[in-house]
Backbone as JSON, one array per atom type, in Angstrom:
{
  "sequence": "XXXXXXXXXXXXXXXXXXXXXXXXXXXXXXXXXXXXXXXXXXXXXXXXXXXXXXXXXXXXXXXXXXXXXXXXXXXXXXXXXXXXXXXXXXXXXXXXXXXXXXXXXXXXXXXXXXXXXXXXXXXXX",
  "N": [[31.52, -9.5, -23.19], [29.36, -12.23, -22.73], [26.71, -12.5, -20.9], [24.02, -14.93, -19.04], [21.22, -14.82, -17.0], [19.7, -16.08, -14.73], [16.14, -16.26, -13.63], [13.18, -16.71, -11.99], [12.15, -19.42, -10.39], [11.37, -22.05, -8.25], [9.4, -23.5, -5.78], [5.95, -25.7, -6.51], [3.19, -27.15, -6.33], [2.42, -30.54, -8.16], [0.6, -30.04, -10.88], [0.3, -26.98, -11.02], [1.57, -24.24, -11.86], [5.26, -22.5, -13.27], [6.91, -19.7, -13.98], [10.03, -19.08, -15.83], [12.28, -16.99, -16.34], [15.17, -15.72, -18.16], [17.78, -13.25, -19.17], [19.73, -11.93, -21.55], [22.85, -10.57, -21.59], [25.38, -8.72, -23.4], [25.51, -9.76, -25.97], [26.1, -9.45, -29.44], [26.22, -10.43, -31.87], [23.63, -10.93, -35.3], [22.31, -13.36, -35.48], [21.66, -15.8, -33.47], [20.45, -18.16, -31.17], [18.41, -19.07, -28.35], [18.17, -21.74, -25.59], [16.11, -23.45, -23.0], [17.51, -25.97, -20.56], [17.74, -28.69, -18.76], [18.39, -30.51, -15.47], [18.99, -33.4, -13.6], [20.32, -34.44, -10.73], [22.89, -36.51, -11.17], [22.32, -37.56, -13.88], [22.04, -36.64, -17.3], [22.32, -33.26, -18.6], [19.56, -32.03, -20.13], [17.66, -30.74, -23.01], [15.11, -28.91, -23.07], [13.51, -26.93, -24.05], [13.83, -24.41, -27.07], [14.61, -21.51, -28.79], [14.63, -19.32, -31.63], [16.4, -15.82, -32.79], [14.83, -15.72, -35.2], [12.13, -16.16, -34.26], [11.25, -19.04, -34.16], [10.49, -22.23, -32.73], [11.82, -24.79, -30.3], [10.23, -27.64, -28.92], [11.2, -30.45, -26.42], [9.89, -33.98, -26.68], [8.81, -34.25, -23.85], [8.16, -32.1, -22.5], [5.57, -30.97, -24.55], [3.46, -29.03, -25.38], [2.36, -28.64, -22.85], [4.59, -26.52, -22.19], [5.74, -23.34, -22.55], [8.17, -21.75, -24.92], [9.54, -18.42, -25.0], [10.0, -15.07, -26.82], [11.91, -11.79, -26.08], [12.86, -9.88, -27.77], [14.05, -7.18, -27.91], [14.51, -6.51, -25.82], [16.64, -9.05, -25.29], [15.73, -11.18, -23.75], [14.3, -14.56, -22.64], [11.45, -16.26, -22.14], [10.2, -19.24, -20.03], [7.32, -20.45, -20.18], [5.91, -22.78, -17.69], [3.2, -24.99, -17.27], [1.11, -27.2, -16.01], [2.85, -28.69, -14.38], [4.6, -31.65, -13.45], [5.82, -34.14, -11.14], [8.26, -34.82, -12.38], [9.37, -32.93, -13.42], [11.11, -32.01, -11.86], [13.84, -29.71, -11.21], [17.33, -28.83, -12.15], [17.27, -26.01, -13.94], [18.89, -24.63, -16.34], [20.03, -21.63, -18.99], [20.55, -21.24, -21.59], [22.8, -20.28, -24.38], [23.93, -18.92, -27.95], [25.65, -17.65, -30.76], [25.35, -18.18, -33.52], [24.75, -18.25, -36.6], [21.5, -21.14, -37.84], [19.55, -23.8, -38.83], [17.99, -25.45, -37.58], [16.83, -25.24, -34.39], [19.38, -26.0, -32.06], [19.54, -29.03, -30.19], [22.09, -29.86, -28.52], [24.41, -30.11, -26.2], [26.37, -29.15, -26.88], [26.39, -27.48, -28.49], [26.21, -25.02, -27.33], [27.53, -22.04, -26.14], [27.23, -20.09, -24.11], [26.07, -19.82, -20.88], [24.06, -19.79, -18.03], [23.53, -19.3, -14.63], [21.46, -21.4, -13.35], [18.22, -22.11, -12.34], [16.66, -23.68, -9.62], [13.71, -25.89, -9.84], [11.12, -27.36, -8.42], [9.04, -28.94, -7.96], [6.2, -30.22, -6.35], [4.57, -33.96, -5.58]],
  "CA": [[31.29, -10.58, -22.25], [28.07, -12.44, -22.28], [26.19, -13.34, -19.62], [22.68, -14.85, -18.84], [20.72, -14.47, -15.73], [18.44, -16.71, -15.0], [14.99, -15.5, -12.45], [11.73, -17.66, -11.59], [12.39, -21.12, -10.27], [10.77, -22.36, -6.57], [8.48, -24.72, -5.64], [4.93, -25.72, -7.12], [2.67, -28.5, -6.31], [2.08, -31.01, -9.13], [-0.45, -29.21, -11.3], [1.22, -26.23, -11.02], [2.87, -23.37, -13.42], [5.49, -21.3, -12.96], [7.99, -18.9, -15.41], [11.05, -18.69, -15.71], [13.18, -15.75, -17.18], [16.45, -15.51, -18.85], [18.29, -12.05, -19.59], [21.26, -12.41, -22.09], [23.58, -9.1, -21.98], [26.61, -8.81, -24.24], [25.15, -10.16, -27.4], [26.25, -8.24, -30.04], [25.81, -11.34, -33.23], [22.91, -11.12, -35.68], [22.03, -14.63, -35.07], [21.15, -16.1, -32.62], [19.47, -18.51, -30.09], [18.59, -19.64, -26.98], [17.03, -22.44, -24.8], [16.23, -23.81, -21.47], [18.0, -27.28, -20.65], [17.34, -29.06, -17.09], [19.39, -31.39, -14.75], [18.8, -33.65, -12.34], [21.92, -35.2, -9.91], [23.13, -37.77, -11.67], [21.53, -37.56, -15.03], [22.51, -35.62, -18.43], [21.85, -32.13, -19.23], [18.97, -32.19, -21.64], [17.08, -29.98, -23.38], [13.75, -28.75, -22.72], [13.0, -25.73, -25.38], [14.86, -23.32, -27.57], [13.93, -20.51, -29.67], [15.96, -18.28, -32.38], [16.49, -14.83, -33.57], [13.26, -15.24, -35.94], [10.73, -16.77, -33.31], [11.16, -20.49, -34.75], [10.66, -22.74, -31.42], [11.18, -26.31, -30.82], [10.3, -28.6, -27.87], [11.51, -31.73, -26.02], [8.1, -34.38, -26.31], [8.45, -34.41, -22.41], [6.95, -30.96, -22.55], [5.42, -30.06, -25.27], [1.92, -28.86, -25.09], [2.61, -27.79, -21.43], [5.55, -25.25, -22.05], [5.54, -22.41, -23.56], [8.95, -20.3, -24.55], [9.28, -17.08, -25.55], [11.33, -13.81, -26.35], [11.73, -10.03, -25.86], [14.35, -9.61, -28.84], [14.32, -5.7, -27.89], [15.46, -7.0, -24.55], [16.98, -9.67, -25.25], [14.97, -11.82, -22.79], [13.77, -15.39, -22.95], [11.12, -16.88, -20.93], [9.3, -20.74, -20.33], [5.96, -20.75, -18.93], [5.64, -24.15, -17.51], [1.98, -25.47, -16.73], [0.67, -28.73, -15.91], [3.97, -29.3, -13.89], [4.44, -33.28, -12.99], [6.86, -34.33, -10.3], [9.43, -35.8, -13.07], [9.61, -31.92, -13.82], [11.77, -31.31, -10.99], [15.42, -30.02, -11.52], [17.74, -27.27, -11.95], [17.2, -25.28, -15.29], [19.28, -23.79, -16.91], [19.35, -21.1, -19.77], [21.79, -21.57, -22.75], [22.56, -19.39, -25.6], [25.04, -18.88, -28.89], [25.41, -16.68, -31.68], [25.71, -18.09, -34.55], [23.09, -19.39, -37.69], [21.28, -22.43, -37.8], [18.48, -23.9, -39.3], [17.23, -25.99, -36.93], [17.59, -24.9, -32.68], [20.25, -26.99, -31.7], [19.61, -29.38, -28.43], [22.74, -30.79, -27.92], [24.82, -29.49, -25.0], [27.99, -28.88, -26.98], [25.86, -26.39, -29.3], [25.78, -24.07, -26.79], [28.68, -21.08, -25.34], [27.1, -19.09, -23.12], [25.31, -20.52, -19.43], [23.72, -19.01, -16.68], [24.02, -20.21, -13.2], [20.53, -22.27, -13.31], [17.59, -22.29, -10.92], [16.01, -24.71, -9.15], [12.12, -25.93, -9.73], [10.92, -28.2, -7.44], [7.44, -30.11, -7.87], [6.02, -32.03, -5.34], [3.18, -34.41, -5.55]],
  "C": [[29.79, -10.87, -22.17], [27.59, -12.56, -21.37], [24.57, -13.55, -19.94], [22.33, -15.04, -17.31], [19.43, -14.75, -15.43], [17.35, -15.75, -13.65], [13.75, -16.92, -12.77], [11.29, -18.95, -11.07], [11.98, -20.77, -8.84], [10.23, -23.72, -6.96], [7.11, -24.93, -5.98], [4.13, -27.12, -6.48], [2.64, -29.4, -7.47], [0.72, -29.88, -9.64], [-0.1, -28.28, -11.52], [1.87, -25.37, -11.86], [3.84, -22.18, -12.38], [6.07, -20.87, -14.1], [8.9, -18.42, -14.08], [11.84, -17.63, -16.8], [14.34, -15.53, -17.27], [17.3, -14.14, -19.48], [19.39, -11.99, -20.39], [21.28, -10.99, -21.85], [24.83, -9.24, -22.6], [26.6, -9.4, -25.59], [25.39, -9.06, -28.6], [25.77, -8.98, -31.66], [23.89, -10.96, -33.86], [21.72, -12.11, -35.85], [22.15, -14.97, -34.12], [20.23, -17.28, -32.03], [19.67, -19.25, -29.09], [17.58, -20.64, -26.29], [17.3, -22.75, -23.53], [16.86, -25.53, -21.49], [17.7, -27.56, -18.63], [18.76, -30.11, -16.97], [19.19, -31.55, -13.97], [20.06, -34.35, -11.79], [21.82, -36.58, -10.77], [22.62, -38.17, -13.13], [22.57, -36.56, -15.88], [21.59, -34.76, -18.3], [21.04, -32.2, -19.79], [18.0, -30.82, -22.02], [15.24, -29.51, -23.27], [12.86, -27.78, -23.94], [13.75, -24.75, -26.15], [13.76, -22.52, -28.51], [15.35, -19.93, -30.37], [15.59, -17.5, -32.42], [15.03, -14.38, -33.94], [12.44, -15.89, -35.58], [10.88, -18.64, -33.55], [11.62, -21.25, -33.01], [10.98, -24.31, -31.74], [11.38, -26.68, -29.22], [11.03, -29.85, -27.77], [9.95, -32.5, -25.92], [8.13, -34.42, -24.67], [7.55, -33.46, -22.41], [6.1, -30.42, -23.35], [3.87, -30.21, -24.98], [1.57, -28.43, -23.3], [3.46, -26.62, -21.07], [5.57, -24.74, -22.89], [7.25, -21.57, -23.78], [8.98, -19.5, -25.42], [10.0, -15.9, -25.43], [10.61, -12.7, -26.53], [12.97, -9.94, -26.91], [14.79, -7.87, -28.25], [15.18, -6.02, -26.27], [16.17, -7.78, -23.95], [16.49, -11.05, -24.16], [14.64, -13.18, -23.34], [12.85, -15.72, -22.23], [10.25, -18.45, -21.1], [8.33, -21.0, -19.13], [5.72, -22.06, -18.97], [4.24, -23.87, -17.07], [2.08, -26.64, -16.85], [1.94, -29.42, -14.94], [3.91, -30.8, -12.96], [6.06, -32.92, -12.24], [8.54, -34.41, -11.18], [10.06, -34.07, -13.6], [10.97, -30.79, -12.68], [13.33, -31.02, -11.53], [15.92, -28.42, -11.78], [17.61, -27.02, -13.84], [18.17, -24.49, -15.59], [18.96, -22.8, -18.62], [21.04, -21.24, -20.28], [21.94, -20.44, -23.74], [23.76, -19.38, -26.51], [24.8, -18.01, -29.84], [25.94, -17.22, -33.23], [24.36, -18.85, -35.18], [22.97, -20.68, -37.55], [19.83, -22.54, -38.12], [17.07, -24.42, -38.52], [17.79, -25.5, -35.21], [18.33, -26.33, -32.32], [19.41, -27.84, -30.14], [20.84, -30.14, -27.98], [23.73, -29.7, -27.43], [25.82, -28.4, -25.48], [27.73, -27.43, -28.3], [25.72, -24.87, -28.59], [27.1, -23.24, -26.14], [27.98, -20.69, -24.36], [26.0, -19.9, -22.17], [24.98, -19.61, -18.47], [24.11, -20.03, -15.61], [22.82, -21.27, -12.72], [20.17, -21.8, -11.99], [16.72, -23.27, -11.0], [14.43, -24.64, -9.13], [12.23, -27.01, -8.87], [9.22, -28.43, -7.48], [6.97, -30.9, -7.15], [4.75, -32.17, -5.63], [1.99, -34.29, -4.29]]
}
């Protein structure tokens, strides 16, 4: 049984960084990866960052050059240091993950099995 478990989400002013942290447990596949995806009410799911297995990252241009993510393979861990956080950054995050190969990190929703329960950032200007 997988699970992930998300940690680090609150509130920030604009300007602002925080991290967030992701724990998968029950992974047992060789392959691998995982990213963060957001959501605001009323909007699609979308993707924000992923990573695989062998470090290979890719961003959404909303963030890139402001977020950072990153793993603990020994601990299965993910995490996405936000900086520079803008209001439009607000929303619930979630953390995604799957086990199988791929060349490129997937961002589309339906690429993904396994979900955490998402936490909430919140940005104000």
């Amino acid at each position: 049984q997988v699970q992930l478990v998300e940690s680090g989400g609150g509130s920030v002013q604009a300007g602002g960084s925080l991290r967030l942290s992701c724990e998968a447990s029950g992974f047992t596949t060789r392959h691998s990866y995982m990213a963060w995806f957001r959501q605001v009410p009323g909007k699609e799911r979308e993707a924000v960052a992923g990573i695989d297995t062998y470090g290979t990252t890719r961003y959404a241009d909303a963030v890139k050059g402001r977020f950072t993510i990153s793993q603990d393979n020994s601990k299965k861990t993910i995490s996405l240091q936000m900086n520079s956080l803008k209001p439009e950054d607000t929303a619930m995050y979630y953390c995604a993950a799957d086990g199988r190969f791929t060349a490129v990190v997937p961002f589309s929703r339906s690429s993904y099995k396994y979900w955490g329960q998402g936490t909430q950032v919140t940005v104000s200007s």
